[in-house]
JSON list of C-alpha atoms in Angstrom, two decimals:
[
{"chain": "S", "resi": 199, "resn": "UNK", "atom": "CA", "xyz": [8.94, -11.37, -10.78]},
{"chain": "S", "resi": 200, "resn": "UNK", "atom": "CA", "xyz": [7.96, -10.95, -7.19]},
{"chain": "S", "resi": 201, "resn": "UNK", "atom": "CA", "xyz": [4.92, -12.82, -5.94]},
{"chain": "S", "resi": 202, "resn": "UNK", "atom": "CA", "xyz": [3.33, -12.29, -2.54]},
{"chain": "S", "resi": 203, "resn": "UNK", "atom": "CA", "xyz": [0.50, -14.60, -1.55]},
{"chain": "S", "resi": 204, "resn": "UNK", "atom": "CA", "xyz": [-2.03, -14.53, 1.24]},
{"chain": "S", "resi": 205, "resn": "UNK", "atom": "CA", "xyz": [-5.22, -16.38, 2.01]},
{"chain": "S", "resi": 206, "resn": "UNK", "atom": "CA", "xyz": [-8.22, -14.18, 1.30]},
{"chain": "S", "resi": 207, "resn": "UNK", "atom": "CA", "xyz": [-10.35, -14.62, 4.41]},
{"chain": "S", "resi": 208, "resn": "UNK", "atom": "CA", "xyz": [-10.01, -15.29, 8.13]},
{"chain": "S", "resi": 209, "resn": "UNK", "atom": "CA", "xyz": [-12.69, -15.28, 10.81]},
{"chain": "S", "resi": 210, "resn": "UNK", "atom": "CA", "xyz": [-12.00, -15.37, 14.52]},
{"chain": "S", "resi": 211, "resn": "UNK", "atom": "CA", "xyz": [-13.97, -14.84, 17.70]},
{"chain": "S", "resi": 212, "resn": "UNK", "atom": "CA", "xyz": [-13.39, -11.74, 19.77]},
{"chain": "S", "resi": 213, "resn": "UNK", "atom": "CA", "xyz": [-10.71, -12.39, 22.37]},
{"chain": "S", "resi": 214, "resn": "UNK", "atom": "CA", "xyz": [-9.04, -15.19, 20.39]},
{"chain": "S", "resi": 215, "resn": "UNK", "atom": "CA", "xyz": [-5.72, -14.84, 18.60]},
{"chain": "S", "resi": 216, "resn": "UNK", "atom": "CA", "xyz": [-5.59, -14.27, 14.85]},
{"chain": "S", "resi": 217, "resn": "UNK", "atom": "CA", "xyz": [-2.77, -15.51, 12.67]},
{"chain": "S", "resi": 218, "resn": "UNK", "atom": "CA", "xyz": [-2.47, -14.11, 9.16]},
{"chain": "S", "resi": 219, "resn": "UNK", "atom": "CA", "xyz": [0.01, -15.81, 6.86]},
{"chain": "S", "resi": 220, "resn": "UNK", "atom": "CA", "xyz": [1.96, -14.63, 3.86]},
{"chain": "S", "resi": 221, "resn": "UNK", "atom": "CA", "xyz": [4.44, -16.25, 1.50]},
{"chain": "S", "resi": 222, "resn": "UNK", "atom": "CA", "xyz": [6.76, -14.48, -0.87]},
{"chain": "S", "resi": 223, "resn": "UNK", "atom": "CA", "xyz": [9.14, -15.53, -3.58]},
{"chain": "S", "resi": 224, "resn": "UNK", "atom": "CA", "xyz": [11.83, -12.87, -3.75]},
{"chain": "S", "resi": 225, "resn": "UNK", "atom": "CA", "xyz": [14.80, -14.09, -1.76]},
{"chain": "S", "resi": 226, "resn": "UNK", "atom": "CA", "xyz": [16.39, -10.64, -1.90]},
{"chain": "S", "resi": 227, "resn": "UNK", "atom": "CA", "xyz": [13.56, -9.10, 0.10]},
{"chain": "S", "resi": 228, "resn": "UNK", "atom": "CA", "xyz": [15.01, -6.79, 2.67]},
{"chain": "S", "resi": 229, "resn": "UNK", "atom": "CA", "xyz": [12.01, -5.52, 4.58]},
{"chain": "S", "resi": 230, "resn": "UNK", "atom": "CA", "xyz": [8.63, -7.11, 5.05]},
{"chain": "S", "resi": 231, "resn": "UNK", "atom": "CA", "xyz": [5.64, -5.12, 6.15]},
{"chain": "S", "resi": 232, "resn": "UNK", "atom": "CA", "xyz": [2.14, -5.54, 7.44]},
{"chain": "S", "resi": 233, "resn": "UNK", "atom": "CA", "xyz": [-0.43, -2.92, 6.49]},
{"chain": "S", "resi": 234, "resn": "UNK", "atom": "CA", "xyz": [-4.01, -2.62, 7.69]},
{"chain": "S", "resi": 235, "resn": "UNK", "atom": "CA", "xyz": [-6.80, -1.23, 5.54]},
{"chain": "S", "resi": 236, "resn": "UNK", "atom": "CA", "xyz": [-10.13, -0.41, 7.12]},
{"chain": "S", "resi": 237, "resn": "UNK", "atom": "CA", "xyz": [-13.21, 0.02, 4.92]},
{"chain": "S", "resi": 238, "resn": "UNK", "atom": "CA", "xyz": [-12.97, 3.13, 2.76]},
{"chain": "S", "resi": 239, "resn": "UNK", "atom": "CA", "xyz": [-9.58, 4.07, 4.16]},
{"chain": "S", "resi": 240, "resn": "UNK", "atom": "CA", "xyz": [-5.98, 4.05, 3.04]},
{"chain": "S", "resi": 241, "resn": "UNK", "atom": "CA", "xyz": [-3.30, 1.67, 4.18]},
{"chain": "S", "resi": 242, "resn": "UNK", "atom": "CA", "xyz": [-1.91, 2.03, 7.67]},
{"chain": "S", "resi": 243, "resn": "UNK", "atom": "CA", "xyz": [1.52, 0.60, 8.42]},
{"chain": "S", "resi": 244, "resn": "UNK", "atom": "CA", "xyz": [1.23, -1.73, 11.42]},
{"chain": "S", "resi": 245, "resn": "UNK", "atom": "CA", "xyz": [4.71, -3.12, 11.67]},
{"chain": "S", "resi": 246, "resn": "UNK", "atom": "CA", "xyz": [7.71, -4.22, 9.66]},
{"chain": "S", "resi": 247, "resn": "UNK", "atom": "CA", "xyz": [10.55, -6.66, 10.06]},
{"chain": "S", "resi": 248, "resn": "UNK", "atom": "CA", "xyz": [14.02, -6.65, 8.63]},
{"chain": "S", "resi": 249, "resn": "UNK", "atom": "CA", "xyz": [15.05, -9.83, 6.87]},
{"chain": "S", "resi": 250, "resn": "UNK", "atom": "CA", "xyz": [17.83, -10.65, 9.35]},
{"chain": "S", "resi": 251, "resn": "UNK", "atom": "CA", "xyz": [15.30, -10.92, 12.18]},
{"chain": "S", "resi": 252, "resn": "UNK", "atom": "CA", "xyz": [13.02, -13.84, 12.85]},
{"chain": "S", "resi": 253, "resn": "UNK", "atom": "CA", "xyz": [10.61, -12.28, 15.29]},
{"chain": "S", "resi": 254, "resn": "UNK", "atom": "CA", "xyz": [9.34, -8.89, 16.27]},
{"chain": "S", "resi": 255, "resn": "UNK", "atom": "CA", "xyz": [6.79, -8.09, 18.96]},
{"chain": "S", "resi": 256, "resn": "UNK", "atom": "CA", "xyz": [4.88, -4.86, 19.33]},
{"chain": "S", "resi": 257, "resn": "UNK", "atom": "CA", "xyz": [2.14, -4.87, 21.96]},
{"chain": "S", "resi": 258, "resn": "UNK", "atom": "CA", "xyz": [-0.58, -7.23, 20.66]},
{"chain": "S", "resi": 259, "resn": "UNK", "atom": "CA", "xyz": [1.24, -7.84, 17.39]},
{"chain": "S", "resi": 260, "resn": "UNK", "atom": "CA", "xyz": [3.86, -10.54, 16.82]},
{"chain": "S", "resi": 261, "resn": "UNK", "atom": "CA", "xyz": [5.58, -10.94, 13.48]},
{"chain": "S", "resi": 262, "resn": "UNK", "atom": "CA", "xyz": [7.36, -14.19, 12.67]},
{"chain": "S", "resi": 263, "resn": "UNK", "atom": "CA", "xyz": [9.66, -14.56, 9.70]},
{"chain": "S", "resi": 264, "resn": "UNK", "atom": "CA", "xyz": [10.91, -17.87, 8.34]},
{"chain": "S", "resi": 265, "resn": "UNK", "atom": "CA", "xyz": [13.36, -16.74, 5.72]},
{"chain": "S", "resi": 266, "resn": "UNK", "atom": "CA", "xyz": [14.22, -20.26, 4.61]},
{"chain": "S", "resi": 267, "resn": "UNK", "atom": "CA", "xyz": [10.59, -20.97, 3.75]},
{"chain": "S", "resi": 268, "resn": "UNK", "atom": "CA", "xyz": [9.88, -17.34, 2.74]},
{"chain": "S", "resi": 269, "resn": "UNK", "atom": "CA", "xyz": [6.98, -17.30, 5.14]},
{"chain": "S", "resi": 270, "resn": "UNK", "atom": "CA", "xyz": [5.78, -14.34, 7.16]},
{"chain": "S", "resi": 271, "resn": "UNK", "atom": "CA", "xyz": [3.00, -14.30, 9.72]},
{"chain": "S", "resi": 272, "resn": "UNK", "atom": "CA", "xyz": [1.21, -11.71, 11.80]},
{"chain": "S", "resi": 273, "resn": "UNK", "atom": "CA", "xyz": [-0.32, -12.78, 15.09]},
{"chain": "S", "resi": 274, "resn": "UNK", "atom": "CA", "xyz": [-2.83, -10.49, 16.76]},
{"chain": "S", "resi": 275, "resn": "UNK", "atom": "CA", "xyz": [-3.41, -11.38, 20.39]},
{"chain": "S", "resi": 276, "resn": "UNK", "atom": "CA", "xyz": [-6.80, -10.79, 22.05]},
{"chain": "S", "resi": 277, "resn": "UNK", "atom": "CA", "xyz": [-8.41, -9.85, 18.74]},
{"chain": "S", "resi": 278, "resn": "UNK", "atom": "CA", "xyz": [-11.01, -7.09, 19.00]},
{"chain": "S", "resi": 279, "resn": "UNK", "atom": "CA", "xyz": [-13.87, -6.09, 16.70]},
{"chain": "S", "resi": 280, "resn": "UNK", "atom": "CA", "xyz": [-11.85, -2.99, 15.79]},
{"chain": "S", "resi": 281, "resn": "UNK", "atom": "CA", "xyz": [-9.25, -5.29, 14.27]},
{"chain": "S", "resi": 282, "resn": "UNK", "atom": "CA", "xyz": [-11.69, -6.25, 11.50]},
{"chain": "S", "resi": 283, "resn": "UNK", "atom": "CA", "xyz": [-10.02, -5.04, 8.32]},
{"chain": "S", "resi": 284, "resn": "UNK", "atom": "CA", "xyz": [-7.98, -6.20, 5.37]},
{"chain": "S", "resi": 285, "resn": "UNK", "atom": "CA", "xyz": [-4.36, -6.96, 6.18]},
{"chain": "S", "resi": 286, "resn": "UNK", "atom": "CA", "xyz": [-1.73, -6.68, 3.48]},
{"chain": "S", "resi": 287, "resn": "UNK", "atom": "CA", "xyz": [1.67, -8.22, 3.55]},
{"chain": "S", "resi": 288, "resn": "UNK", "atom": "CA", "xyz": [4.27, -6.32, 1.49]},
{"chain": "S", "resi": 289, "resn": "UNK", "atom": "CA", "xyz": [7.91, -6.79, 0.68]},
{"chain": "S", "resi": 290, "resn": "UNK", "atom": "CA", "xyz": [10.59, -4.45, -0.51]},
{"chain": "S", "resi": 291, "resn": "UNK", "atom": "CA", "xyz": [14.11, -4.77, -1.71]},
{"chain": "S", "resi": 292, "resn": "UNK", "atom": "CA", "xyz": [16.75, -2.21, -0.93]},
{"chain": "S", "resi": 293, "resn": "UNK", "atom": "CA", "xyz": [17.56, -1.38, -4.50]},
{"chain": "S", "resi": 294, "resn": "UNK", "atom": "CA", "xyz": [19.09, 1.94, -5.28]},
{"chain": "S", "resi": 295, "resn": "UNK", "atom": "CA", "xyz": [17.06, 4.09, -7.60]},
{"chain": "S", "resi": 296, "resn": "UNK", "atom": "CA", "xyz": [13.71, 2.49, -7.06]},
{"chain": "S", "resi": 297, "resn": "UNK", "atom": "CA", "xyz": [11.23, 1.78, -4.37]},
{"chain": "S", "resi": 298, "resn": "UNK", "atom": "CA", "xyz": [9.99, -1.72, -4.98]},
{"chain": "S", "resi": 299, "resn": "UNK", "atom": "CA", "xyz": [7.12, -2.35, -2.61]},
{"chain": "S", "resi": 300, "resn": "UNK", "atom": "CA", "xyz": [5.05, -5.39, -3.60]},
{"chain": "S", "resi": 301, "resn": "UNK", "atom": "CA", "xyz": [1.79, -6.16, -1.90]},
{"chain": "S", "resi": 302, "resn": "UNK", "atom": "CA", "xyz": [-0.06, -9.39, -1.40]},
{"chain": "S", "resi": 303, "resn": "UNK", "atom": "CA", "xyz": [-3.74, -9.62, -2.24]},
{"chain": "S", "resi": 304, "resn": "UNK", "atom": "CA", "xyz": [-4.76, -9.00, 1.35]},
{"chain": "S", "resi": 305, "resn": "UNK", "atom": "CA", "xyz": [-6.51, -11.10, 4.00]},
{"chain": "S", "resi": 306, "resn": "UNK", "atom": "CA", "xyz": [-9.91, -9.95, 5.15]},
{"chain": "S", "resi": 307, "resn": "UNK", "atom": "CA", "xyz": [-10.12, -10.50, 8.91]},
{"chain": "S", "resi": 308, "resn": "UNK", "atom": "CA", "xyz": [-13.60, -10.69, 10.38]},
{"chain": "S", "resi": 309, "resn": "UNK", "atom": "CA", "xyz": [-13.90, -10.62, 14.16]},
{"chain": "S", "resi": 310, "resn": "UNK", "atom": "CA", "xyz": [-17.07, -12.19, 15.48]},
{"chain": "S", "resi": 311, "resn": "UNK", "atom": "CA", "xyz": [-18.35, -10.65, 18.74]},
{"chain": "K", "resi": 2, "resn": "UNK", "atom": "CA", "xyz": [-4.04, 15.82, 11.70]},
{"chain": "K", "resi": 3, "resn": "UNK", "atom": "CA", "xyz": [-4.27, 14.57, 8.14]},
{"chain": "K", "resi": 4, "resn": "UNK", "atom": "CA", "xyz": [-0.84, 14.01, 6.60]},
{"chain": "K", "resi": 5, "resn": "UNK", "atom": "CA", "xyz": [-1.73, 12.68, 3.17]},
{"chain": "K", "resi": 6, "resn": "UNK", "atom": "CA", "xyz": [-4.92, 14.12, 1.80]},
{"chain": "K", "resi": 7, "resn": "UNK", "atom": "CA", "xyz": [-6.75, 12.93, -1.27]},
{"chain": "K", "resi": 8, "resn": "UNK", "atom": "CA", "xyz": [-9.53, 14.79, -3.02]},
{"chain": "K", "resi": 9, "resn": "UNK", "atom": "CA", "xyz": [-12.13, 13.93, -3.83]},
{"chain": "K", "resi": 10, "resn": "UNK", "atom": "CA", "xyz": [-12.80, 10.75, -1.88]},
{"chain": "K", "resi": 11, "resn": "UNK", "atom": "CA", "xyz": [-15.28, 9.61, -4.52]},
{"chain": "K", "resi": 12, "resn": "UNK", "atom": "CA", "xyz": [-15.14, 10.56, -8.17]},
{"chain": "K", "resi": 13, "resn": "UNK", "atom": "CA", "xyz": [-17.57, 9.61, -10.90]},
{"chain": "K", "resi": 14, "resn": "UNK", "atom": "CA", "xyz": [-16.67, 10.17, -14.52]},
{"chain": "K", "resi": 15, "resn": "UNK", "atom": "CA", "xyz": [-17.96, 9.12, -17.89]},
{"chain": "K", "resi": 16, "resn": "UNK", "atom": "CA", "xyz": [-16.27, 6.73, -20.25]},
{"chain": "K", "resi": 17, "resn": "UNK", "atom": "CA", "xyz": [-13.61, 8.67, -22.14]},
{"chain": "K", "resi": 18, "resn": "UNK", "atom": "CA", "xyz": [-13.96, 11.88, -20.13]},
{"chain": "K", "resi": 19, "resn": "UNK", "atom": "CA", "xyz": [-10.64, 13.05, -18.66]},
{"chain": "K", "resi": 20, "resn": "UNK", "atom": "CA", "xyz": [-10.42, 13.09, -14.90]},
{"chain": "K", "resi": 21, "resn": "UNK", "atom": "CA", "xyz": [-7.85, 14.37, -12.41]},
{"chain": "K", "resi": 22, "resn": "UNK", "atom": "CA", "xyz": [-7.31, 13.06, -8.91]},
{"chain": "K", "resi": 23, "resn": "UNK", "atom": "CA", "xyz": [-5.48, 15.14, -6.34]},
{"chain": "K", "resi": 24, "resn": "UNK", "atom": "CA", "xyz": [-3.08, 14.33, -3.53]},
{"chain": "K", "resi": 25, "resn": "UNK", "atom": "CA", "xyz": [-1.41, 16.67, -1.08]},
{"chain": "K", "resi": 26, "resn": "UNK", "atom": "CA", "xyz": [0.90, 16.06, 1.86]},
{"chain": "K", "resi": 27, "resn": "UNK", "atom": "CA", "xyz": [1.95, 17.99, 4.92]},
{"chain": "K", "resi": 28, "resn": "UNK", "atom": "CA", "xyz": [4.98, 15.81, 5.65]},
{"chain": "K", "resi": 29, "resn": "UNK", "atom": "CA", "xyz": [7.41, 17.56, 3.28]},
{"chain": "K", "resi": 30, "resn": "UNK", "atom": "CA", "xyz": [8.39, 14.15, 1.92]},
{"chain": "K", "resi": 31, "resn": "UNK", "atom": "CA", "xyz": [10.53, 13.84, -1.16]},
{"chain": "K", "resi": 32, "resn": "UNK", "atom": "CA", "xyz": [8.68, 10.94, -2.73]},
{"chain": "K", "resi": 33, "resn": "UNK", "atom": "CA", "xyz": [5.04, 10.67, -3.79]},
{"chain": "K", "resi": 34, "resn": "UNK", "atom": "CA", "xyz": [3.46, 7.54, -5.21]},
{"chain": "K", "resi": 35, "resn": "UNK", "atom": "CA", "xyz": [0.26, 6.64, -7.00]},
{"chain": "K", "resi": 36, "resn": "UNK", "atom": "CA", "xyz": [-1.19, 3.16, -6.65]},
{"chain": "K", "resi": 37, "resn": "UNK", "atom": "CA", "xyz": [-4.19, 1.59, -8.32]},
{"chain": "K", "resi": 38, "resn": "UNK", "atom": "CA", "xyz": [-6.19, -0.90, -6.26]},
{"chain": "K", "resi": 39, "resn": "UNK", "atom": "CA", "xyz": [-8.94, -2.83, -7.97]},
{"chain": "K", "resi": 40, "resn": "UNK", "atom": "CA", "xyz": [-11.57, -4.65, -6.00]},
{"chain": "K", "resi": 41, "resn": "UNK", "atom": "CA", "xyz": [-10.15, -7.52, -3.93]},
{"chain": "K", "resi": 42, "resn": "UNK", "atom": "CA", "xyz": [-6.68, -6.99, -5.38]},
{"chain": "K", "resi": 43, "resn": "UNK", "atom": "CA", "xyz": [-3.38, -5.75, -4.08]},
{"chain": "K", "resi": 44, "resn": "UNK", "atom": "CA", "xyz": [-2.37, -2.12, -4.64]},
{"chain": "K", "resi": 45, "resn": "UNK", "atom": "CA", "xyz": [-0.33, -1.80, -7.78]},
{"chain": "K", "resi": 46, "resn": "UNK", "atom": "CA", "xyz": [2.24, 0.94, -8.20]},
{"chain": "K", "resi": 47, "resn": "UNK", "atom": "CA", "xyz": [1.61, 3.15, -11.23]},
{"chain": "K", "resi": 48, "resn": "UNK", "atom": "CA", "xyz": [4.46, 5.65, -10.84]},
{"chain": "K", "resi": 49, "resn": "UNK", "atom": "CA", "xyz": [6.27, 7.78, -8.35]},
{"chain": "K", "resi": 50, "resn": "UNK", "atom": "CA", "xyz": [8.03, 11.13, -8.15]},
{"chain": "K", "resi": 51, "resn": "UNK", "atom": "CA", "xyz": [11.32, 11.54, -6.37]},
{"chain": "K", "resi": 52, "resn": "UNK", "atom": "CA", "xyz": [11.30, 15.32, -6.04]},
{"chain": "K", "resi": 53, "resn": "UNK", "atom": "CA", "xyz": [10.69, 16.32, -9.65]},
{"chain": "K", "resi": 54, "resn": "UNK", "atom": "CA", "xyz": [12.08, 13.12, -11.08]},
{"chain": "K", "resi": 55, "resn": "UNK", "atom": "CA", "xyz": [9.21, 11.10, -12.57]},
{"chain": "K", "resi": 56, "resn": "UNK", "atom": "CA", "xyz": [9.45, 7.30, -12.54]},
{"chain": "K", "resi": 57, "resn": "UNK", "atom": "CA", "xyz": [6.92, 5.31, -14.50]},
{"chain": "K", "resi": 58, "resn": "UNK", "atom": "CA", "xyz": [6.35, 1.60, -13.91]},
{"chain": "K", "resi": 59, "resn": "UNK", "atom": "CA", "xyz": [6.90, -0.41, -17.09]},
{"chain": "K", "resi": 60, "resn": "UNK", "atom": "CA", "xyz": [3.34, -1.69, -17.32]},
{"chain": "K", "resi": 61, "resn": "UNK", "atom": "CA", "xyz": [1.52, 1.53, -16.49]},
{"chain": "K", "resi": 62, "resn": "UNK", "atom": "CA", "xyz": [-0.78, 2.37, -19.42]},
{"chain": "K", "resi": 63, "resn": "UNK", "atom": "CA", "xyz": [-0.10, 5.57, -21.37]},
{"chain": "K", "resi": 64, "resn": "UNK", "atom": "CA", "xyz": [-3.59, 6.68, -20.42]},
{"chain": "K", "resi": 65, "resn": "UNK", "atom": "CA", "xyz": [-2.25, 7.52, -16.96]},
{"chain": "K", "resi": 66, "resn": "UNK", "atom": "CA", "xyz": [-0.17, 10.63, -16.43]},
{"chain": "K", "resi": 67, "resn": "UNK", "atom": "CA", "xyz": [1.03, 12.48, -13.38]},
{"chain": "K", "resi": 68, "resn": "UNK", "atom": "CA", "xyz": [2.10, 15.97, -12.43]},
{"chain": "K", "resi": 69, "resn": "UNK", "atom": "CA", "xyz": [3.90, 17.27, -9.40]},
{"chain": "K", "resi": 70, "resn": "UNK", "atom": "CA", "xyz": [3.94, 21.07, -9.48]},
{"chain": "K", "resi": 71, "resn": "UNK", "atom": "CA", "xyz": [5.55, 21.37, -6.03]},
{"chain": "K", "resi": 72, "resn": "UNK", "atom": "CA", "xyz": [6.60, 19.26, -3.04]},
{"chain": "K", "resi": 73, "resn": "UNK", "atom": "CA", "xyz": [3.15, 19.21, -1.52]},
{"chain": "K", "resi": 74, "resn": "UNK", "atom": "CA", "xyz": [0.94, 18.29, -4.45]},
{"chain": "K", "resi": 75, "resn": "UNK", "atom": "CA", "xyz": [0.76, 15.47, -6.92]},
{"chain": "K", "resi": 76, "resn": "UNK", "atom": "CA", "xyz": [-1.96, 14.83, -9.48]},
{"chain": "K", "resi": 77, "resn": "UNK", "atom": "CA", "xyz": [-3.06, 11.73, -11.34]},
{"chain": "K", "resi": 78, "resn": "UNK", "atom": "CA", "xyz": [-4.56, 12.44, -14.76]},
{"chain": "K", "resi": 79, "resn": "UNK", "atom": "CA", "xyz": [-6.49, 9.77, -16.59]},
{"chain": "K", "resi": 80, "resn": "UNK", "atom": "CA", "xyz": [-6.82, 10.98, -20.14]},
{"chain": "K", "resi": 81, "resn": "UNK", "atom": "CA", "xyz": [-9.56, 8.69, -21.41]},
{"chain": "K", "resi": 82, "resn": "UNK", "atom": "CA", "xyz": [-10.96, 6.54, -18.62]},
{"chain": "K", "resi": 83, "resn": "UNK", "atom": "CA", "xyz": [-12.25, 3.13, -19.55]},
{"chain": "K", "resi": 84, "resn": "UNK", "atom": "CA", "xyz": [-14.50, 0.85, -17.55]},
{"chain": "K", "resi": 85, "resn": "UNK", "atom": "CA", "xyz": [-11.42, -1.12, -16.51]},
{"chain": "K", "resi": 86, "resn": "UNK", "atom": "CA", "xyz": [-9.96, 1.95, -14.81]},
{"chain": "K", "resi": 87, "resn": "UNK", "atom": "CA", "xyz": [-12.62, 1.94, -12.12]},
{"chain": "K", "resi": 88, "resn": "UNK", "atom": "CA", "xyz": [-10.65, 1.38, -8.92]},
{"chain": "K", "resi": 89, "resn": "UNK", "atom": "CA", "xyz": [-9.44, 2.90, -5.69]},
{"chain": "K", "resi": 90, "resn": "UNK", "atom": "CA", "xyz": [-6.47, 5.19, -6.31]},
{"chain": "K", "resi": 91, "resn": "UNK", "atom": "CA", "xyz": [-4.10, 5.49, -3.40]},
{"chain": "K", "resi": 92, "resn": "UNK", "atom": "CA", "xyz": [-1.52, 8.20, -2.95]},
{"chain": "K", "resi": 93, "resn": "UNK", "atom": "CA", "xyz": [1.44, 7.61, -0.66]},
{"chain": "K", "resi": 94, "resn": "UNK", "atom": "CA", "xyz": [4.54, 9.51, 0.40]},
{"chain": "K", "resi": 95, "resn": "UNK", "atom": "CA", "xyz": [7.90, 8.63, 1.85]},
{"chain": "K", "resi": 96, "resn": "UNK", "atom": "CA", "xyz": [10.85, 10.68, 2.97]},
{"chain": "K", "resi": 97, "resn": "UNK", "atom": "CA", "xyz": [13.29, 8.93, 0.69]},
{"chain": "K", "resi": 98, "resn": "UNK", "atom": "CA", "xyz": [12.97, 6.45, -2.11]},
{"chain": "K", "resi": 99, "resn": "UNK", "atom": "CA", "xyz": [14.76, 3.43, -0.74]},
{"chain": "K", "resi": 100, "resn": "UNK", "atom": "CA", "xyz": [12.70, 0.67, 0.77]},
{"chain": "K", "resi": 101, "resn": "UNK", "atom": "CA", "xyz": [15.04, 0.85, 3.75]},
{"chain": "K", "resi": 102, "resn": "UNK", "atom": "CA", "xyz": [12.59, 1.15, 6.62]},
{"chain": "K", "resi": 103, "resn": "UNK", "atom": "CA", "xyz": [11.25, 4.32, 5.09]},
{"chain": "K", "resi": 104, "resn": "UNK", "atom": "CA", "xyz": [7.61, 4.10, 5.75]},
{"chain": "K", "resi": 105, "resn": "UNK", "atom": "CA", "xyz": [5.17, 4.90, 3.02]},
{"chain": "K", "resi": 106, "resn": "UNK", "atom": "CA", "xyz": [2.29, 6.96, 4.40]},
{"chain": "K", "resi": 107, "resn": "UNK", "atom": "CA", "xyz": [-0.94, 6.43, 2.57]},
{"chain": "K", "resi": 108, "resn": "UNK", "atom": "CA", "xyz": [-3.86, 8.71, 1.97]},
{"chain": "K", "resi": 109, "resn": "UNK", "atom": "CA", "xyz": [-7.46, 7.50, 2.33]},
{"chain": "K", "resi": 110, "resn": "UNK", "atom": "CA", "xyz": [-7.80, 6.93, -1.40]},
{"chain": "K", "resi": 111, "resn": "UNK", "atom": "CA", "xyz": [-10.13, 8.16, -4.13]},
{"chain": "K", "resi": 112, "resn": "UNK", "atom": "CA", "xyz": [-12.67, 5.68, -5.41]},
{"chain": "K", "resi": 113, "resn": "UNK", "atom": "CA", "xyz": [-13.17, 6.23, -9.13]},
{"chain": "K", "resi": 114, "resn": "UNK", "atom": "CA", "xyz": [-16.34, 5.07, -10.85]},
{"chain": "K", "resi": 115, "resn": "UNK", "atom": "CA", "xyz": [-16.53, 5.11, -14.65]},
{"chain": "K", "resi": 116, "resn": "UNK", "atom": "CA", "xyz": [-20.01, 5.16, -16.17]}
]
């Protein structure tokens, strides 16, 4: 079965860059996603990357994908206190008849002022 | 403008007392999902509706049922809640079912406490 792993905690100082890492096992993954969950809130899609890409940049966010190593990372530049949240990596496969979206356990990012 | 609305945000029930959680959407999406998220764990898909077509995950307990009376609403019924069912329940929607770039929009969740 699919397995998506993340480290549980990350602390950074305000203004520094944050790098959140994720590994997955399903080589047929088609799309990989990063979701943000603030306390008491639902999941907000931050960005996604298609498996034939190795990098995607969106303002302060940079996603890197190493398909050979099945490693995904999310870099947040100039991290702000408002970025404190839990970040979930998720993968999906483009299988007809089902939506298979598998989440990692989440990384809790704490930004220290 | 809320797009996926969950009511209530917090629900307390007693062991064994049936409870219903509600989700509604203003996106007119075809697919609605229910996830269970226990403390410090990843969200886990329970089931989803593609229009009126119900799709249960293989390991979803029989205690969990769902209803979708129309496009906008979907309900999660827990027939006999146990202490292990205490969790955050997340509703999500997507336009189509394929994982192909079709974003799942999540509601804020309902936190269920079982006494």
